[in-house]
mmCIF file with all atom_site columns, C-alpha atoms in Angstrom:
data_model
loop_
_atom_site.group_PDB
_atom_site.id
_atom_site.type_symbol
_atom_site.label_atom_id
_atom_site.label_alt_id
_atom_site.label_comp_id
_atom_site.label_asym_id
_atom_site.label_entity_id
_atom_site.label_seq_id
_atom_site.pdbx_PDB_ins_code
_atom_site.Cartn_x
_atom_site.Cartn_y
_atom_site.Cartn_z
_atom_site.occupancy
_atom_site.B_iso_or_equiv
_atom_site.pdbx_formal_charge
_atom_site.auth_seq_id
_atom_site.auth_comp_id
_atom_site.auth_asym_id
_atom_site.auth_atom_id
_atom_site.pdbx_PDB_model_num
ATOM 1   C CA . MET A 1 1   ? -20.165 43.692 -16.826 1.00 0.00 ? 19  MET A CA 1
ATOM 2   C CA . LYS A 1 2   ? -17.470 46.350 -17.061 1.00 0.00 ? 20  LYS A CA 1
ATOM 3   C CA . PHE A 1 3   ? -15.840 47.440 -13.881 1.00 0.00 ? 21  PHE A CA 1
ATOM 4   C CA . LYS A 1 4   ? -14.289 50.962 -13.019 1.00 0.00 ? 22  LYS A CA 1
ATOM 5   C CA . ASN A 1 5   ? -11.417 49.228 -11.176 1.00 0.00 ? 23  ASN A CA 1
ATOM 6   C CA . THR A 1 6   ? -9.391  46.094 -11.876 1.00 0.00 ? 24  THR A CA 1
ATOM 7   C CA . VAL A 1 7   ? -6.131  44.875 -10.183 1.00 0.00 ? 25  VAL A CA 1
ATOM 8   C CA . GLN A 1 8   ? -4.224  46.606 -13.073 1.00 0.00 ? 26  GLN A CA 1
ATOM 9   C CA . ARG A 1 9   ? -5.892  50.071 -13.137 1.00 0.00 ? 27  ARG A CA 1
ATOM 10  C CA . GLY A 1 10  ? -8.491  52.228 -11.765 1.00 0.00 ? 28  GLY A CA 1
ATOM 11  C CA . SER A 1 11  ? -8.848  54.591 -8.797  1.00 0.00 ? 29  SER A CA 1
ATOM 12  C CA . MET A 1 12  ? -10.215 54.879 -5.324  1.00 0.00 ? 30  MET A CA 1
ATOM 13  C CA . ARG A 1 13  ? -11.937 57.916 -3.839  1.00 0.00 ? 31  ARG A CA 1
ATOM 14  C CA . TYR A 1 14  ? -10.745 58.592 -0.253  1.00 0.00 ? 32  TYR A CA 1
ATOM 15  C CA . ILE A 1 15  ? -11.887 61.061 2.373   1.00 0.00 ? 33  ILE A CA 1
ATOM 16  C CA . VAL A 1 16  ? -10.080 62.166 5.528   1.00 0.00 ? 34  VAL A CA 1
ATOM 17  C CA . PHE A 1 17  ? -12.182 63.574 8.474   1.00 0.00 ? 35  PHE A CA 1
ATOM 18  C CA . ASN A 1 18  ? -12.186 64.089 12.170  1.00 0.00 ? 36  ASN A CA 1
ATOM 19  C CA . GLU A 1 19  ? -14.831 62.703 14.515  1.00 0.00 ? 37  GLU A CA 1
ATOM 20  C CA . ASN A 1 20  ? -14.771 62.591 18.249  1.00 0.00 ? 38  ASN A CA 1
ATOM 21  C CA . ASP A 1 21  ? -11.209 63.647 18.537  1.00 0.00 ? 39  ASP A CA 1
ATOM 22  C CA . ALA A 1 22  ? -9.963  60.778 16.207  1.00 0.00 ? 40  ALA A CA 1
ATOM 23  C CA . TRP A 1 23  ? -8.956  61.092 12.668  1.00 0.00 ? 41  TRP A CA 1
ATOM 24  C CA . TYR A 1 24  ? -10.406 58.688 9.986   1.00 0.00 ? 42  TYR A CA 1
ATOM 25  C CA . ALA A 1 25  ? -9.421  57.913 6.332   1.00 0.00 ? 43  ALA A CA 1
ATOM 26  C CA . ALA A 1 26  ? -12.137 56.038 4.229   1.00 0.00 ? 44  ALA A CA 1
ATOM 27  C CA . GLY A 1 27  ? -11.482 54.491 0.976   1.00 0.00 ? 45  GLY A CA 1
ATOM 28  C CA . LEU A 1 28  ? -14.936 54.692 -0.739  1.00 0.00 ? 46  LEU A CA 1
ATOM 29  C CA . GLU A 1 29  ? -14.893 51.824 -3.625  1.00 0.00 ? 47  GLU A CA 1
ATOM 30  C CA . PHE A 1 30  ? -13.014 49.370 -1.163  1.00 0.00 ? 48  PHE A CA 1
ATOM 31  C CA . ASN A 1 31  ? -15.061 50.002 2.059   1.00 0.00 ? 49  ASN A CA 1
ATOM 32  C CA . ILE A 1 32  ? -11.706 50.427 4.017   1.00 0.00 ? 50  ILE A CA 1
ATOM 33  C CA . VAL A 1 33  ? -11.398 52.762 6.955   1.00 0.00 ? 51  VAL A CA 1
ATOM 34  C CA . GLU A 1 34  ? -8.331  53.466 9.030   1.00 0.00 ? 52  GLU A CA 1
ATOM 35  C CA . SER A 1 35  ? -7.902  55.697 11.951  1.00 0.00 ? 53  SER A CA 1
ATOM 36  C CA . GLY A 1 36  ? -5.101  57.634 13.459  1.00 0.00 ? 54  GLY A CA 1
ATOM 37  C CA . SER A 1 37  ? -4.111  60.333 15.957  1.00 0.00 ? 55  SER A CA 1
ATOM 38  C CA . THR A 1 38  ? -3.403  62.895 12.984  1.00 0.00 ? 56  THR A CA 1
ATOM 39  C CA . PRO A 1 39  ? -4.986  62.966 9.516   1.00 0.00 ? 57  PRO A CA 1
ATOM 40  C CA . GLN A 1 40  ? -1.591  62.182 7.949   1.00 0.00 ? 58  GLN A CA 1
ATOM 41  C CA . GLU A 1 41  ? -1.275  59.042 9.906   1.00 0.00 ? 59  GLU A CA 1
ATOM 42  C CA . ALA A 1 42  ? -4.785  58.021 8.987   1.00 0.00 ? 60  ALA A CA 1
ATOM 43  C CA . LEU A 1 43  ? -4.215  58.581 5.467   1.00 0.00 ? 61  LEU A CA 1
ATOM 44  C CA . LEU A 1 44  ? -0.897  56.712 5.367   1.00 0.00 ? 62  LEU A CA 1
ATOM 45  C CA . LEU A 1 45  ? -2.644  53.801 7.198   1.00 0.00 ? 63  LEU A CA 1
ATOM 46  C CA . LEU A 1 46  ? -5.272  53.708 4.322   1.00 0.00 ? 64  LEU A CA 1
ATOM 47  C CA . ILE A 1 47  ? -2.753  53.801 1.639   1.00 0.00 ? 65  ILE A CA 1
ATOM 48  C CA . GLU A 1 48  ? -0.918  50.785 3.339   1.00 0.00 ? 66  GLU A CA 1
ATOM 49  C CA . ALA A 1 49  ? -4.264  48.902 3.864   1.00 0.00 ? 67  ALA A CA 1
ATOM 50  C CA . THR A 1 50  ? -5.225  49.731 0.284   1.00 0.00 ? 68  THR A CA 1
ATOM 51  C CA . THR A 1 51  ? -1.985  48.613 -1.187  1.00 0.00 ? 69  THR A CA 1
ATOM 52  C CA . GLY A 1 52  ? -2.150  45.210 0.652   1.00 0.00 ? 70  GLY A CA 1
ATOM 53  C CA . TYR A 1 53  ? -5.741  44.867 -0.327  1.00 0.00 ? 71  TYR A CA 1
ATOM 54  C CA . VAL A 1 54  ? -5.018  45.262 -4.105  1.00 0.00 ? 72  VAL A CA 1
ATOM 55  C CA . GLU A 1 55  ? -1.849  42.983 -3.748  1.00 0.00 ? 73  GLU A CA 1
ATOM 56  C CA . SER A 1 56  ? -4.041  40.384 -2.065  1.00 0.00 ? 74  SER A CA 1
ATOM 57  C CA . ALA A 1 57  ? -6.777  40.539 -4.764  1.00 0.00 ? 75  ALA A CA 1
ATOM 58  C CA . LYS A 1 58  ? -3.879  40.031 -7.360  1.00 0.00 ? 76  LYS A CA 1
ATOM 59  C CA . LYS A 1 59  ? -2.394  37.112 -5.793  1.00 0.00 ? 77  LYS A CA 1
ATOM 60  C CA . ILE A 1 60  ? -5.760  35.408 -5.426  1.00 0.00 ? 78  ILE A CA 1
ATOM 61  C CA . LYS A 1 61  ? -6.930  36.363 -8.856  1.00 0.00 ? 79  LYS A CA 1
ATOM 62  C CA . ALA A 1 62  ? -10.089 37.964 -7.329  1.00 0.00 ? 80  ALA A CA 1
ATOM 63  C CA . ARG A 1 63  ? -12.979 39.175 -9.344  1.00 0.00 ? 81  ARG A CA 1
ATOM 64  C CA . PRO A 1 64  ? -13.094 42.871 -9.835  1.00 0.00 ? 82  PRO A CA 1
ATOM 65  C CA . SER A 1 65  ? -16.302 43.244 -7.963  1.00 0.00 ? 83  SER A CA 1
ATOM 66  C CA . ILE A 1 66  ? -14.099 43.430 -4.636  1.00 0.00 ? 84  ILE A CA 1
ATOM 67  C CA . LEU A 1 67  ? -12.504 46.536 -5.957  1.00 0.00 ? 85  LEU A CA 1
ATOM 68  C CA . ASN A 1 68  ? -15.885 48.093 -7.005  1.00 0.00 ? 86  ASN A CA 1
ATOM 69  C CA . GLN A 1 69  ? -17.891 47.791 -3.783  1.00 0.00 ? 87  GLN A CA 1
ATOM 70  C CA . LYS A 1 70  ? -21.003 49.860 -3.054  1.00 0.00 ? 88  LYS A CA 1
ATOM 71  C CA . THR A 1 71  ? -19.881 52.801 -0.959  1.00 0.00 ? 89  THR A CA 1
ATOM 72  C CA . ASP A 1 72  ? -21.388 53.475 2.538   1.00 0.00 ? 90  ASP A CA 1
ATOM 73  C CA . PRO A 1 73  ? -24.053 56.026 2.214   1.00 0.00 ? 91  PRO A CA 1
ATOM 74  C CA . GLU A 1 74  ? -22.434 58.141 5.021   1.00 0.00 ? 92  GLU A CA 1
ATOM 75  C CA . TYR A 1 75  ? -19.125 58.479 3.079   1.00 0.00 ? 93  TYR A CA 1
ATOM 76  C CA . GLU A 1 76  ? -20.814 58.804 -0.252  1.00 0.00 ? 94  GLU A CA 1
ATOM 77  C CA . LYS A 1 77  ? -22.798 61.776 1.105   1.00 0.00 ? 95  LYS A CA 1
ATOM 78  C CA . MET A 1 78  ? -19.621 63.513 2.766   1.00 0.00 ? 96  MET A CA 1
ATOM 79  C CA . TRP A 1 79  ? -18.046 62.959 -0.764  1.00 0.00 ? 97  TRP A CA 1
ATOM 80  C CA . ALA A 1 80  ? -20.940 64.587 -2.464  1.00 0.00 ? 98  ALA A CA 1
ATOM 81  C CA . ASN A 1 81  ? -20.965 67.587 -0.094  1.00 0.00 ? 99  ASN A CA 1
ATOM 82  C CA . ARG A 1 82  ? -17.237 68.266 -0.559  1.00 0.00 ? 100 ARG A CA 1
ATOM 83  C CA . GLN A 1 83  ? -17.736 68.070 -4.472  1.00 0.00 ? 101 GLN A CA 1
ATOM 84  C CA . THR A 1 84  ? -20.405 70.696 -4.219  1.00 0.00 ? 102 THR A CA 1
ATOM 85  C CA . ARG A 1 85  ? -18.592 72.519 -1.389  1.00 0.00 ? 103 ARG A CA 1
ATOM 86  C CA . LYS A 1 86  ? -21.536 72.055 1.055   1.00 0.00 ? 104 LYS A CA 1
ATOM 87  C CA . PRO A 1 87  ? -20.781 72.260 4.673   1.00 0.00 ? 105 PRO A CA 1
ATOM 88  C CA . SER A 1 88  ? -20.144 69.036 6.522   1.00 0.00 ? 106 SER A CA 1
ATOM 89  C CA . ALA A 1 89  ? -20.882 68.131 10.213  1.00 0.00 ? 107 ALA A CA 1
ATOM 90  C CA . LYS A 1 90  ? -17.508 66.608 10.254  1.00 0.00 ? 108 LYS A CA 1
ATOM 91  C CA . LYS A 1 91  ? -14.298 68.397 9.905   1.00 0.00 ? 109 LYS A CA 1
ATOM 92  C CA . ILE A 1 92  ? -12.825 67.116 6.671   1.00 0.00 ? 110 ILE A CA 1
ATOM 93  C CA . PHE A 1 93  ? -8.952  67.407 6.167   1.00 0.00 ? 111 PHE A CA 1
ATOM 94  C CA . SER A 1 94  ? -8.528  65.976 2.715   1.00 0.00 ? 112 SER A CA 1
ATOM 95  C CA . PHE A 1 95  ? -10.409 64.162 -0.023  1.00 0.00 ? 113 PHE A CA 1
ATOM 96  C CA . GLY A 1 96  ? -9.241  62.922 -3.513  1.00 0.00 ? 114 GLY A CA 1
ATOM 97  C CA . GLU A 1 97  ? -8.593  59.829 -5.519  1.00 0.00 ? 115 GLU A CA 1
ATOM 98  C CA . LEU A 1 98  ? -5.839  57.270 -5.424  1.00 0.00 ? 116 LEU A CA 1
ATOM 99  C CA . ASN A 1 99  ? -4.574  55.799 -8.628  1.00 0.00 ? 117 ASN A CA 1
ATOM 100 C CA . ILE A 1 100 ? -4.289  51.991 -8.784  1.00 0.00 ? 118 ILE A CA 1
ATOM 101 C CA . GLY A 1 101 ? -1.178  51.863 -11.182 1.00 0.00 ? 119 GLY A CA 1
ATOM 102 C CA . GLN A 1 102 ? -0.069  48.971 -13.235 1.00 0.00 ? 120 GLN A CA 1
ATOM 103 C CA . SER A 1 103 ? 2.724   48.278 -10.785 1.00 0.00 ? 121 SER A CA 1
ATOM 104 C CA . LEU A 1 104 ? 1.947   49.398 -7.064  1.00 0.00 ? 122 LEU A CA 1
ATOM 105 C CA . ASN A 1 105 ? 5.468   48.882 -5.972  1.00 0.00 ? 123 ASN A CA 1
ATOM 106 C CA . ARG A 1 106 ? 4.024   49.265 -2.542  1.00 0.00 ? 124 ARG A CA 1
ATOM 107 C CA . ASN A 1 107 ? 2.880   52.983 -3.220  1.00 0.00 ? 125 ASN A CA 1
ATOM 108 C CA . LEU A 1 108 ? -0.231  54.585 -4.286  1.00 0.00 ? 126 LEU A CA 1
ATOM 109 C CA . ILE A 1 109 ? -0.032  58.083 -5.789  1.00 0.00 ? 127 ILE A CA 1
ATOM 110 C CA . PRO A 1 110 ? -2.602  60.641 -5.111  1.00 0.00 ? 128 PRO A CA 1
ATOM 111 C CA . ALA A 1 111 ? -4.317  61.570 -8.332  1.00 0.00 ? 129 ALA A CA 1
#
């Protein structure tokens, strides 16, 4: 089976949104969600969590399936709505893709 993401390369879609006076950043393919008091804080925490997740996967020589999880339907719908510019019930600050580079060096770079 061929996977989109491996520990050497790939990308993760993300979406940053507001719900009930809190900001959330969701990493779709990894099913990681972080929260913060600002959208920037939530995104930074997501990047840090994602970096640790990929580094741990490398360290334990994990199978690629953990980097290619089935996306939560709520976040997948939010992503699809943003792609087609449909209005969303949640206030969306940002969305995009983060590259999983050959060498993370503790940083993920927005695509």
